[in-house]
PDB file of C-alpha atoms and ligand atoms in Angstrom:
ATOM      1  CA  UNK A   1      72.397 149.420  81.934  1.00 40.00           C
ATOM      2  CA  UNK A   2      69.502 151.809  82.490  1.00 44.00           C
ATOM      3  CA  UNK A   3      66.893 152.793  80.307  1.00 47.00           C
ATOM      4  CA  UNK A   4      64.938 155.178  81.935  1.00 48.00           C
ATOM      5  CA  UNK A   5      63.306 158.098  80.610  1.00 50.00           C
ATOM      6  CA  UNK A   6      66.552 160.507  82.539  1.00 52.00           C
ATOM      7  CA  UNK A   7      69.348 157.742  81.527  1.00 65.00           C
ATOM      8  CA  UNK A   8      71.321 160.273  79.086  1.00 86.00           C
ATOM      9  CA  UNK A   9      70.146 163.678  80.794  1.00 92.00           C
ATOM     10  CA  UNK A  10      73.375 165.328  78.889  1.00 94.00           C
ATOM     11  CA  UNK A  11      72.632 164.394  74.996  1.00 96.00           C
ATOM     12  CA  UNK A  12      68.622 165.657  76.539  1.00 96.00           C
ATOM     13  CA  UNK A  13      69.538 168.815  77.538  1.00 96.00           C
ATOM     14  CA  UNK A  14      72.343 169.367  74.518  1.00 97.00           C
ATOM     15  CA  UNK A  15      69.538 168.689  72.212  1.00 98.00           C
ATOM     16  CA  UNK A  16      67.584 170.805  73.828  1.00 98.00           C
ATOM     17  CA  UNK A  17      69.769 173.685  73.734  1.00 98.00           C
ATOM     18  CA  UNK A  18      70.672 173.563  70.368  1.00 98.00           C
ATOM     19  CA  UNK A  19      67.282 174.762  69.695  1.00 98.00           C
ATOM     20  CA  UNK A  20      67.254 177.338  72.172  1.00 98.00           C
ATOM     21  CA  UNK A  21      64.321 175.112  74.096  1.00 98.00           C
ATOM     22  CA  UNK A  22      62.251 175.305  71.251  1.00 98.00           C
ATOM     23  CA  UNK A  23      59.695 172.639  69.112  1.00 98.00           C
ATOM     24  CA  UNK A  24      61.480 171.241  65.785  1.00 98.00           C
ATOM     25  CA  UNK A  25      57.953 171.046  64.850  1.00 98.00           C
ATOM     26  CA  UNK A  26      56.326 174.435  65.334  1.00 98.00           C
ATOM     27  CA  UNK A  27      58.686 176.508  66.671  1.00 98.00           C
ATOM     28  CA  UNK A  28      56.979 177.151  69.912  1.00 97.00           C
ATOM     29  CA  UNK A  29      58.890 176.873  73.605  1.00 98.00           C
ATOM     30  CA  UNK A  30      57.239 177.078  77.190  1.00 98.00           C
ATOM     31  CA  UNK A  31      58.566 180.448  79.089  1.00 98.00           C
ATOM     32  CA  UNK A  32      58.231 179.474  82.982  1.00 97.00           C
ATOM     33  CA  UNK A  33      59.681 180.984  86.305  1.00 98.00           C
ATOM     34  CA  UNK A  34      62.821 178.475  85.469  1.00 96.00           C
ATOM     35  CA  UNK A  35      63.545 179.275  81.831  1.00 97.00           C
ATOM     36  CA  UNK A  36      62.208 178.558  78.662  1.00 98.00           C
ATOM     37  CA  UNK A  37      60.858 174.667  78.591  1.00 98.00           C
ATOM     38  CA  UNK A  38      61.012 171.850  75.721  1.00 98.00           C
ATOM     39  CA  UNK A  39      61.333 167.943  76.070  1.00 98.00           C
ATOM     40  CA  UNK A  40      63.843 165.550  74.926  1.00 98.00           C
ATOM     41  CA  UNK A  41      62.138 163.145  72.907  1.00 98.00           C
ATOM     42  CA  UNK A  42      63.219 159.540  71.823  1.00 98.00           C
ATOM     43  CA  UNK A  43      62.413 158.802  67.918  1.00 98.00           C
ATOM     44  CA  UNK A  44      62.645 155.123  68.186  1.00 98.00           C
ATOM     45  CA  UNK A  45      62.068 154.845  72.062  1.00 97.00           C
ATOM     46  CA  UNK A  46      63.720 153.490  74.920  1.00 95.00           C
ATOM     47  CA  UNK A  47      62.980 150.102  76.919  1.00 93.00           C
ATOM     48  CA  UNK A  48      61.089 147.043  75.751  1.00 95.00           C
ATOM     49  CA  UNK A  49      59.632 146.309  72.701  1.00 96.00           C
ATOM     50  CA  UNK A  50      61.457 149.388  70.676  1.00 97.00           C
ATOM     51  CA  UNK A  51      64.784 149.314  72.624  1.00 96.00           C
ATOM     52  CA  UNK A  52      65.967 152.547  71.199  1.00 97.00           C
ATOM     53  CA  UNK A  53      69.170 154.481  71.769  1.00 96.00           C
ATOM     54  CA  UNK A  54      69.706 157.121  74.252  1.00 95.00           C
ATOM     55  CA  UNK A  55      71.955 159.453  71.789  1.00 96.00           C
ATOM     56  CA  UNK A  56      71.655 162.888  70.101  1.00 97.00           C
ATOM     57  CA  UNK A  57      71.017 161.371  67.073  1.00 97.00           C
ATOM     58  CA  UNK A  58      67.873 159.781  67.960  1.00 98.00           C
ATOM     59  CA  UNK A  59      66.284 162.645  70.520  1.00 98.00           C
ATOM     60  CA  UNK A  60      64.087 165.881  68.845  1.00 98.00           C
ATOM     61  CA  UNK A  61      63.518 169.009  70.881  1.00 98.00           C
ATOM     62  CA  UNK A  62      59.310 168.850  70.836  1.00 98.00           C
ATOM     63  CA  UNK A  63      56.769 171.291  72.809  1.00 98.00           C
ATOM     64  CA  UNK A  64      54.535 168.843  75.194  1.00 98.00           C
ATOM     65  CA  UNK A  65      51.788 169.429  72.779  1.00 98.00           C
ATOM     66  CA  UNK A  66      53.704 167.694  69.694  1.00 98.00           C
ATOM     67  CA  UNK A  67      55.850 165.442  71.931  1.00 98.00           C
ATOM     68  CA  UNK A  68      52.525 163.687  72.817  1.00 98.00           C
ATOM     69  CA  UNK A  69      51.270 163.572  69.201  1.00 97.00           C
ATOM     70  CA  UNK A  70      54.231 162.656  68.209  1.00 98.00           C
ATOM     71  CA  UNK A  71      54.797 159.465  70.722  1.00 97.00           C
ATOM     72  CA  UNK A  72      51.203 157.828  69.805  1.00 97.00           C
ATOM     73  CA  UNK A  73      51.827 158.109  66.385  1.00 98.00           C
ATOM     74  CA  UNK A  74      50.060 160.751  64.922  1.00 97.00           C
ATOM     75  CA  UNK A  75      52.830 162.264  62.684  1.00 98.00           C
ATOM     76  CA  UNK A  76      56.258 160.875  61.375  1.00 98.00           C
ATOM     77  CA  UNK A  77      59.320 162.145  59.875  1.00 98.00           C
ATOM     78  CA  UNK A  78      60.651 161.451  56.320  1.00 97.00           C
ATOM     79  CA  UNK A  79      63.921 160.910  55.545  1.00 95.00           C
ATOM     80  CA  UNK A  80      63.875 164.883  53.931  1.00 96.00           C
ATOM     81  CA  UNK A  81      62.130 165.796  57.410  1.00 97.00           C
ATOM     82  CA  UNK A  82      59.390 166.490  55.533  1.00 97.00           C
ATOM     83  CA  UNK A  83      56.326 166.320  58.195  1.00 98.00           C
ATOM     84  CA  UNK A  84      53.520 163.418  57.414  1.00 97.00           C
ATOM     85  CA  UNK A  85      49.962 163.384  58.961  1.00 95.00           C
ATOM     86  CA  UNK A  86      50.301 166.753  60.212  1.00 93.00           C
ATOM     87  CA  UNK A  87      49.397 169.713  57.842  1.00 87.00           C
ATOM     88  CA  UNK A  88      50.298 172.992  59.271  1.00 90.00           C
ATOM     89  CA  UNK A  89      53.875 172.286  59.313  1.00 94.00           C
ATOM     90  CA  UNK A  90      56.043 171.489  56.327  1.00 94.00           C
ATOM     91  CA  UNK A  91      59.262 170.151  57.609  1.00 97.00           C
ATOM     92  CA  UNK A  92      61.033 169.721  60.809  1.00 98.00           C
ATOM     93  CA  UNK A  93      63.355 172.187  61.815  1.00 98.00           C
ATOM     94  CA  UNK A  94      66.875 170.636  62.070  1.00 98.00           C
ATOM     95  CA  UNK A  95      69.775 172.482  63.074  1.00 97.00           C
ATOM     96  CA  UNK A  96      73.200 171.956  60.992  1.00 96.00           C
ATOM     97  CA  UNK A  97      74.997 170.914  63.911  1.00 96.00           C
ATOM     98  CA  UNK A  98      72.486 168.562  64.893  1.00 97.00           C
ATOM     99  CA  UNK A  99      72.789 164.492  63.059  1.00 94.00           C
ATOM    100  CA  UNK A 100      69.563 162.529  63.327  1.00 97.00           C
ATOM    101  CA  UNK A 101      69.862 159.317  62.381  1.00 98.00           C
ATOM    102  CA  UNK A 102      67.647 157.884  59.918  1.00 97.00           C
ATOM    103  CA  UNK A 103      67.165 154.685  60.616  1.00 98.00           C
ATOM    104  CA  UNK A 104      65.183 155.520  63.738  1.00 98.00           C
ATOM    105  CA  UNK A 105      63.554 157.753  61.996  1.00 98.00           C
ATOM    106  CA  UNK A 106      62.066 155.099  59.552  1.00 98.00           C
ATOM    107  CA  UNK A 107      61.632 152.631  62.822  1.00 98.00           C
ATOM    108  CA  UNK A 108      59.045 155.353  63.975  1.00 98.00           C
ATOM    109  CA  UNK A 109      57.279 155.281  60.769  1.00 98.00           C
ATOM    110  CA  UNK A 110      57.165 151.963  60.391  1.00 97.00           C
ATOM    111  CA  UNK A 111      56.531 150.906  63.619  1.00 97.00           C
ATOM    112  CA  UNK A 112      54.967 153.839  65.404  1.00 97.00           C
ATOM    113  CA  UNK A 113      53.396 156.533  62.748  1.00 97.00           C
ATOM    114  CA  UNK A 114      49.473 155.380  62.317  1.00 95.00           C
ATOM    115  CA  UNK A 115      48.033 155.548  58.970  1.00 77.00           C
ATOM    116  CA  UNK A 116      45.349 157.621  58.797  1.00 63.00           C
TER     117      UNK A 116
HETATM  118 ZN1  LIG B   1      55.366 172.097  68.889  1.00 67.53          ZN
END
């Protein structure tokens, strides 16, 4: 089984679509010569030690900006989607159609989100 970063590239670009390309976080997308431009982002990652899944339920559509904050910790996700450590935003934005799953959710708090 493969765990790479492209393993599931159609629950990445499905999640990605349901926002329209846009950040859960702050709304933003990336218009380029291709189209408009988000990244499929792991809550509880892939691969060694975290050995996430590679489903919908665990990937966020993220702007690179917040996809990197949001990989080295600097702000997690309650269960509500309430935003913590990061103060301009209130809560994620989560479409209806879209199930994250909040166990991985909690993983990233617990295991990735740094107190600060
Ligand atoms: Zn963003």
């Amino acid at each position: 089984m493969t765990t790479g970063a492209h393993a599931n590239q159609d629950a990445s670009r499905h999640v990605k679509e349901l926002y329209n390309f846009e950040c859960q976080v702050c709304g933003q997308t990336l218009v380029t010569p291709e189209g408009r431009y988000s990244e499929a982002v792991h809550v509880r990652p892939l691969g060694e030690p975290h050995n996430g899944p590679d489903s919908e339920d665990n990937l966020l559509s993220l702007c690179p900006n917040h996809r990197v904050m949001f990989d080295h910790g600097t702000f997690g996700i309650g269960d509500d989607y309430k935003l913590i450590g990061i103060r301009l935003y209130g809560r994620l934005r989560v479409n209806p159609e879209h199930k994250l799953n909040a166990e991985n959710l909690r993983y990233h708090r617990e295991h990735i989100l740094k107190e600060s």
